[in-house]
């Protein structure tokens, strides 16, 4: 039985080994922003004959006007196509390609969407993240202690950086669903951390005099390990099923969830409690120096 706390430096190094390349990619390449953030065109078209959404996606992708995920069926023969900003020439080229490959096509509407929605979405998401973080620190401080709140927020930041960094490294498209996935990941990750902190608190009530804090945390982590693994596996099974069978439009959302849930399970076990232990040791050393 290995010791989670004694090996904590290795967990920190592993986390940094994943986060630092992602941060570097974020600074150099940034994120592959979808039209929710960059703006673009929205076209609604109607076909006289029955066509499948996959065939419409193939036409859009063949012209390099945007991702096939941005095609949605809105009626029996109606489709909404979101693309990057198009010139009139590109707009006509797309309609010609649809007519040539899929039959008679009627343009029902063609609108230009600016990046304002993206800016508002980003601002609201950051505001939601800030408010949620403050409320979580307050809640954890009231239920446990302030240092555990800080450790939990650092673990959440770890999950956000891992997910965002991997999306930047592999240039997966980031859209509004990605923001929703990040907020969901934060809610999931803190839940697992609270369970572990709760077990540590219960064990502290009955711990033996002289028992070292690291030993107590290690015992608590082992006691909750089976639950943590079972919980994350059941969630992963559902997400994997959604990823392979759920359709193209939710693929990026599910992918972000898969990365974030895995990272959340890791950070709850290997980062949150060890960080709290280090904060307590720093407090103890400071008290000894001032004594």
Short mmCIF file of C-alpha atoms in Angstrom, two decimals:
data_model
loop_
_atom_site.label_atom_id
_atom_site.label_comp_id
_atom_site.label_asym_id
_atom_site.label_seq_id
_atom_site.Cartn_x
_atom_site.Cartn_y
_atom_site.Cartn_z
CA UNK A 1 0.00 0.00 0.00
CA UNK A 2 1.77 3.14 -1.18
CA UNK A 3 1.61 6.39 0.73
CA UNK A 4 -0.28 9.18 -1.07
CA UNK A 5 1.17 11.96 1.07
CA UNK A 6 4.81 10.82 1.11
CA UNK A 7 4.75 10.58 -2.69
CA UNK A 8 2.98 13.91 -3.15
CA UNK A 9 5.92 15.56 -4.94
CA UNK A 10 5.55 13.03 -7.74
CA UNK A 11 1.82 13.87 -8.08
CA UNK A 12 2.68 17.57 -8.29
CA UNK A 13 5.37 16.88 -10.94
CA UNK A 14 2.92 14.79 -12.99
CA UNK A 15 0.34 17.58 -12.85
CA UNK A 16 2.90 20.19 -13.90
CA UNK A 17 4.13 17.92 -16.72
CA UNK A 18 0.60 18.02 -18.16
CA UNK A 19 -0.24 21.65 -17.36
CA UNK A 20 2.99 23.39 -18.51
CA UNK A 21 2.86 22.21 -22.19
CA UNK A 22 -0.80 23.26 -22.27
CA UNK A 23 0.02 26.70 -20.85
CA UNK A 24 2.84 27.09 -23.37
CA UNK A 25 0.46 26.17 -26.19
CA UNK A 26 -2.14 28.61 -24.87
CA UNK A 27 0.42 31.43 -24.93
CA UNK A 28 1.85 30.56 -28.36
CA UNK A 29 -1.09 29.13 -30.32
CA UNK A 30 -4.13 30.04 -28.23
CA UNK A 31 -7.42 28.20 -28.64
CA UNK A 32 -9.12 27.17 -31.86
CA UNK A 33 -12.16 29.38 -31.34
CA UNK A 34 -15.42 28.49 -33.08
CA UNK A 35 -17.84 30.99 -34.56
CA UNK A 36 -19.51 31.43 -31.15
CA UNK A 37 -16.40 33.49 -30.32
CA UNK A 38 -15.13 34.70 -33.69
CA UNK A 39 -18.39 35.46 -35.47
CA UNK A 40 -19.48 34.03 -38.82
CA UNK A 41 -22.39 33.39 -41.14
CA UNK A 42 -25.60 31.47 -40.54
CA UNK A 43 -27.36 30.05 -43.57
CA UNK A 44 -30.69 28.24 -43.54
CA UNK A 45 -31.33 26.16 -46.62
CA UNK A 46 -34.09 23.85 -47.84
CA UNK A 47 -33.66 20.93 -50.23
CA UNK A 48 -36.38 19.68 -52.53
CA UNK A 49 -35.29 16.10 -52.01
CA UNK A 50 -34.47 14.16 -48.85
CA UNK A 51 -30.79 14.45 -47.87
CA UNK A 52 -28.88 13.30 -44.82
CA UNK A 53 -27.06 15.65 -42.47
CA UNK A 54 -23.81 13.76 -43.08
CA UNK A 55 -23.94 14.63 -46.79
CA UNK A 56 -24.49 18.32 -45.98
CA UNK A 57 -21.55 18.21 -43.59
CA UNK A 58 -19.34 16.63 -46.23
CA UNK A 59 -20.08 19.47 -48.65
CA UNK A 60 -19.38 22.18 -46.04
CA UNK A 61 -16.13 20.54 -44.94
CA UNK A 62 -14.97 20.01 -48.53
CA UNK A 63 -15.04 23.79 -49.05
CA UNK A 64 -13.14 24.49 -45.79
CA UNK A 65 -15.79 26.94 -44.62
CA UNK A 66 -16.20 25.57 -41.10
CA UNK A 67 -16.56 22.41 -39.07
CA UNK A 68 -19.17 19.83 -40.01
CA UNK A 69 -20.38 20.01 -36.39
CA UNK A 70 -21.87 23.40 -37.23
CA UNK A 71 -24.53 21.86 -39.44
CA UNK A 72 -27.89 21.16 -37.79
CA UNK A 73 -31.12 19.79 -39.23
CA UNK A 74 -34.00 22.14 -38.40
CA UNK A 75 -36.83 20.48 -40.34
CA UNK A 76 -37.57 17.52 -42.57
CA UNK A 77 -35.56 19.05 -45.42
CA UNK A 78 -34.24 22.21 -43.77
CA UNK A 79 -30.72 22.68 -42.43
CA UNK A 80 -28.91 25.45 -40.55
CA UNK A 81 -25.26 25.88 -41.56
CA UNK A 82 -22.89 27.98 -39.46
CA UNK A 83 -19.63 28.95 -41.12
CA UNK A 84 -16.73 31.31 -40.62
CA UNK A 85 -17.29 34.84 -42.00
CA UNK A 86 -18.01 34.48 -45.72
CA UNK A 87 -17.61 36.86 -48.61
CA UNK A 88 -20.43 37.04 -51.15
CA UNK A 89 -18.32 34.93 -53.50
CA UNK A 90 -17.82 32.21 -50.88
CA UNK A 91 -21.51 32.34 -49.99
CA UNK A 92 -22.45 31.73 -53.65
CA UNK A 93 -19.82 29.00 -53.92
CA UNK A 94 -21.36 27.14 -50.98
CA UNK A 95 -24.87 27.31 -52.44
CA UNK A 96 -23.59 26.14 -55.83
CA UNK A 97 -21.80 23.18 -54.18
CA UNK A 98 -24.98 22.23 -52.27
CA UNK A 99 -27.06 22.36 -55.47
CA UNK A 100 -24.47 20.42 -57.43
CA UNK A 101 -24.07 17.65 -54.84
CA UNK A 102 -27.49 17.50 -53.15
CA UNK A 103 -30.01 18.78 -55.68
CA UNK A 104 -32.20 21.88 -55.83
CA UNK A 105 -31.46 24.14 -52.84
CA UNK A 106 -33.43 27.18 -51.64
CA UNK A 107 -31.73 29.78 -49.43
CA UNK A 108 -34.23 30.67 -46.67
CA UNK A 109 -31.97 33.17 -44.82
CA UNK A 110 -28.37 34.28 -44.63
CA UNK A 111 -27.26 36.26 -41.57
CA UNK A 112 -23.93 37.51 -40.30
CA UNK A 113 -23.25 36.93 -36.58
CA UNK A 114 -20.65 39.05 -34.82
CA UNK A 115 -18.33 37.90 -32.01
CA UNK A 116 -20.33 39.86 -29.41
CA UNK A 117 -22.08 36.71 -28.19
CA UNK A 118 -18.69 35.11 -27.66
CA UNK A 119 -17.37 38.03 -25.61
CA UNK A 120 -20.51 38.07 -23.47
CA UNK A 121 -20.33 34.31 -23.04
CA UNK A 122 -16.67 34.46 -21.99
CA UNK A 123 -17.30 37.29 -19.54
CA UNK A 124 -20.33 35.57 -18.00
CA UNK A 125 -18.47 32.26 -17.76
CA UNK A 126 -15.51 33.89 -15.98
CA UNK A 127 -17.90 35.74 -13.68
CA UNK A 128 -19.74 32.49 -12.92
CA UNK A 129 -16.40 30.77 -12.22
CA UNK A 130 -15.32 33.58 -9.87
CA UNK A 131 -18.61 33.64 -7.94
CA UNK A 132 -18.67 29.82 -7.72
CA UNK A 133 -15.07 29.77 -6.43
CA UNK A 134 -15.77 32.35 -3.72
CA UNK A 135 -18.94 30.55 -2.62
CA UNK A 136 -17.13 27.19 -2.54
CA UNK A 137 -14.33 28.64 -0.39
CA UNK A 138 -16.94 30.11 1.99
CA UNK A 139 -18.83 26.82 2.16
CA UNK A 140 -15.72 24.68 2.69
CA UNK A 141 -14.42 27.14 5.30
CA UNK A 142 -17.70 26.92 7.23
CA UNK A 143 -17.87 23.15 6.96
CA UNK A 144 -14.17 22.33 7.26
CA UNK A 145 -11.50 25.05 7.31
CA UNK A 146 -10.16 27.86 5.12
CA UNK A 147 -6.99 26.02 4.03
CA UNK A 148 -9.04 23.11 2.72
CA UNK A 149 -11.05 25.63 0.69
CA UNK A 150 -7.84 27.00 -0.85
CA UNK A 151 -6.58 23.48 -1.62
CA UNK A 152 -9.91 22.59 -3.25
CA UNK A 153 -9.87 25.71 -5.45
CA UNK A 154 -6.28 25.00 -6.57
CA UNK A 155 -7.39 21.46 -7.52
CA UNK A 156 -10.27 22.94 -9.54
CA UNK A 157 -7.88 25.34 -11.28
CA UNK A 158 -5.75 22.27 -12.11
CA UNK A 159 -8.73 20.64 -13.87
CA UNK A 160 -9.56 23.79 -15.85
CA UNK A 161 -5.93 24.22 -16.96
CA UNK A 162 -5.56 20.56 -17.95
CA UNK A 163 -8.75 20.60 -20.05
CA UNK A 164 -8.07 23.99 -21.66
CA UNK A 165 -4.42 23.14 -22.27
CA UNK A 166 -5.20 19.84 -24.01
CA UNK A 167 -7.77 21.59 -26.22
CA UNK A 168 -5.09 24.14 -27.14
CA UNK A 169 -2.39 21.51 -27.73
CA UNK A 170 -4.54 19.51 -30.14
CA UNK A 171 -6.41 22.57 -31.48
CA UNK A 172 -9.84 21.07 -30.80
CA UNK A 173 -12.52 23.60 -31.63
CA UNK A 174 -13.78 25.62 -28.65
CA UNK A 175 -17.41 26.68 -28.71
CA UNK A 176 -20.11 27.58 -26.19
CA UNK A 177 -20.52 23.88 -25.30
CA UNK A 178 -16.88 23.84 -24.14
CA UNK A 179 -17.65 26.59 -21.61
CA UNK A 180 -20.63 24.60 -20.35
CA UNK A 181 -18.39 21.54 -20.03
CA UNK A 182 -15.82 23.46 -17.94
CA UNK A 183 -18.49 24.64 -15.50
CA UNK A 184 -19.86 21.09 -15.24
CA UNK A 185 -16.36 19.73 -14.57
CA UNK A 186 -15.90 22.20 -11.70
CA UNK A 187 -19.14 21.02 -10.09
CA UNK A 188 -18.17 17.36 -10.46
CA UNK A 189 -14.60 17.75 -9.22
CA UNK A 190 -15.48 19.65 -6.04
CA UNK A 191 -18.02 16.95 -5.13
CA UNK A 192 -15.33 14.26 -4.99
CA UNK A 193 -12.99 16.52 -3.00
CA UNK A 194 -15.72 17.25 -0.43
CA UNK A 195 -16.26 13.50 0.12
CA UNK A 196 -12.55 13.03 0.88
CA UNK A 197 -12.38 16.06 3.18
CA UNK A 198 -15.47 14.77 4.98
CA UNK A 199 -13.78 11.43 5.66
CA UNK A 200 -10.64 13.21 6.91
CA UNK A 201 -12.77 15.24 9.32
CA UNK A 202 -14.50 12.10 10.63
CA UNK A 203 -11.16 10.38 11.17
CA UNK A 204 -9.73 13.45 12.94
CA UNK A 205 -12.51 13.18 15.54
CA UNK A 206 -11.34 9.70 16.54
CA UNK A 207 -7.65 9.88 15.69
CA UNK A 208 -5.16 8.66 18.22
CA UNK A 209 -3.02 11.16 20.13
CA UNK A 210 0.33 11.54 18.44
CA UNK A 211 -0.90 10.20 15.11
CA UNK A 212 0.78 12.12 12.32
CA UNK A 213 -1.52 14.16 10.04
CA UNK A 214 -0.04 12.65 6.89
CA UNK A 215 -0.90 9.14 8.12
CA UNK A 216 -4.46 10.20 8.91
CA UNK A 217 -4.94 11.75 5.44
CA UNK A 218 -3.44 8.67 3.79
CA UNK A 219 -5.85 6.36 5.65
CA UNK A 220 -8.78 8.63 4.66
CA UNK A 221 -7.75 8.58 1.00
CA UNK A 222 -7.57 4.78 0.99
CA UNK A 223 -11.00 4.57 2.66
CA UNK A 224 -12.59 6.71 -0.08
CA UNK A 225 -10.51 5.39 -2.98
CA UNK A 226 -12.92 2.62 -4.02
CA UNK A 227 -15.84 5.04 -4.03
CA UNK A 228 -13.89 7.58 -6.07
CA UNK A 229 -12.84 5.00 -8.67
CA UNK A 230 -16.33 3.50 -8.96
CA UNK A 231 -17.92 6.94 -9.34
CA UNK A 232 -15.54 8.14 -12.03
CA UNK A 233 -15.78 4.85 -13.94
CA UNK A 234 -19.58 4.96 -14.10
CA UNK A 235 -19.45 8.56 -15.36
CA UNK A 236 -16.73 7.68 -17.88
CA UNK A 237 -18.77 4.77 -19.24
CA UNK A 238 -21.69 7.11 -19.94
CA UNK A 239 -19.43 9.75 -21.50
CA UNK A 240 -17.67 7.20 -23.72
CA UNK A 241 -21.04 5.90 -24.93
CA UNK A 242 -22.10 9.49 -25.70
CA UNK A 243 -18.80 10.21 -27.45
CA UNK A 244 -19.11 7.28 -29.85
CA UNK A 245 -22.91 7.21 -30.26
CA UNK A 246 -24.10 10.71 -29.33
CA UNK A 247 -23.56 12.41 -32.68
CA UNK A 248 -21.16 15.00 -34.03
CA UNK A 249 -22.71 18.11 -32.48
CA UNK A 250 -21.94 17.09 -28.86
CA UNK A 251 -18.55 15.44 -29.51
CA UNK A 252 -16.45 18.36 -28.28
CA UNK A 253 -18.62 18.81 -25.19
CA UNK A 254 -18.25 15.13 -24.30
CA UNK A 255 -14.51 15.19 -25.05
CA UNK A 256 -14.02 18.14 -22.67
CA UNK A 257 -16.04 16.26 -20.05
CA UNK A 258 -13.94 13.11 -20.49
CA UNK A 259 -10.71 15.07 -19.96
CA UNK A 260 -12.13 17.14 -17.11
CA UNK A 261 -13.74 14.24 -15.23
CA UNK A 262 -10.50 12.21 -15.44
CA UNK A 263 -8.50 15.21 -14.27
CA UNK A 264 -11.03 15.92 -11.50
CA UNK A 265 -10.80 12.38 -10.16
CA UNK A 266 -6.99 12.65 -10.18
CA UNK A 267 -6.81 16.10 -8.55
CA UNK A 268 -9.33 15.18 -5.84
CA UNK A 269 -7.17 12.24 -4.74
CA UNK A 270 -3.62 13.30 -5.57
CA UNK A 271 -3.65 17.10 -5.30
CA UNK A 272 -6.34 18.51 -2.98
CA UNK A 273 -5.52 16.62 0.23
CA UNK A 274 -1.70 16.70 -0.25
CA UNK A 275 -1.93 20.47 -0.85
CA UNK A 276 -3.92 20.86 2.35
CA UNK A 277 -1.27 18.80 4.16
CA UNK A 278 1.48 21.12 2.87
CA UNK A 279 -0.50 24.20 3.93
CA UNK A 280 -0.90 22.72 7.44
CA UNK A 281 2.82 21.93 7.63
CA UNK A 282 3.66 25.50 6.61
CA UNK A 283 1.34 26.77 9.32
CA UNK A 284 2.99 24.47 11.88
CA UNK A 285 6.52 25.57 10.93
CA UNK A 286 5.50 29.24 11.12
CA UNK A 287 4.02 28.69 14.58
CA UNK A 288 7.24 26.99 15.76
CA UNK A 289 9.38 29.88 14.44
CA UNK A 290 7.28 32.49 16.21
CA UNK A 291 7.09 30.49 19.46
#
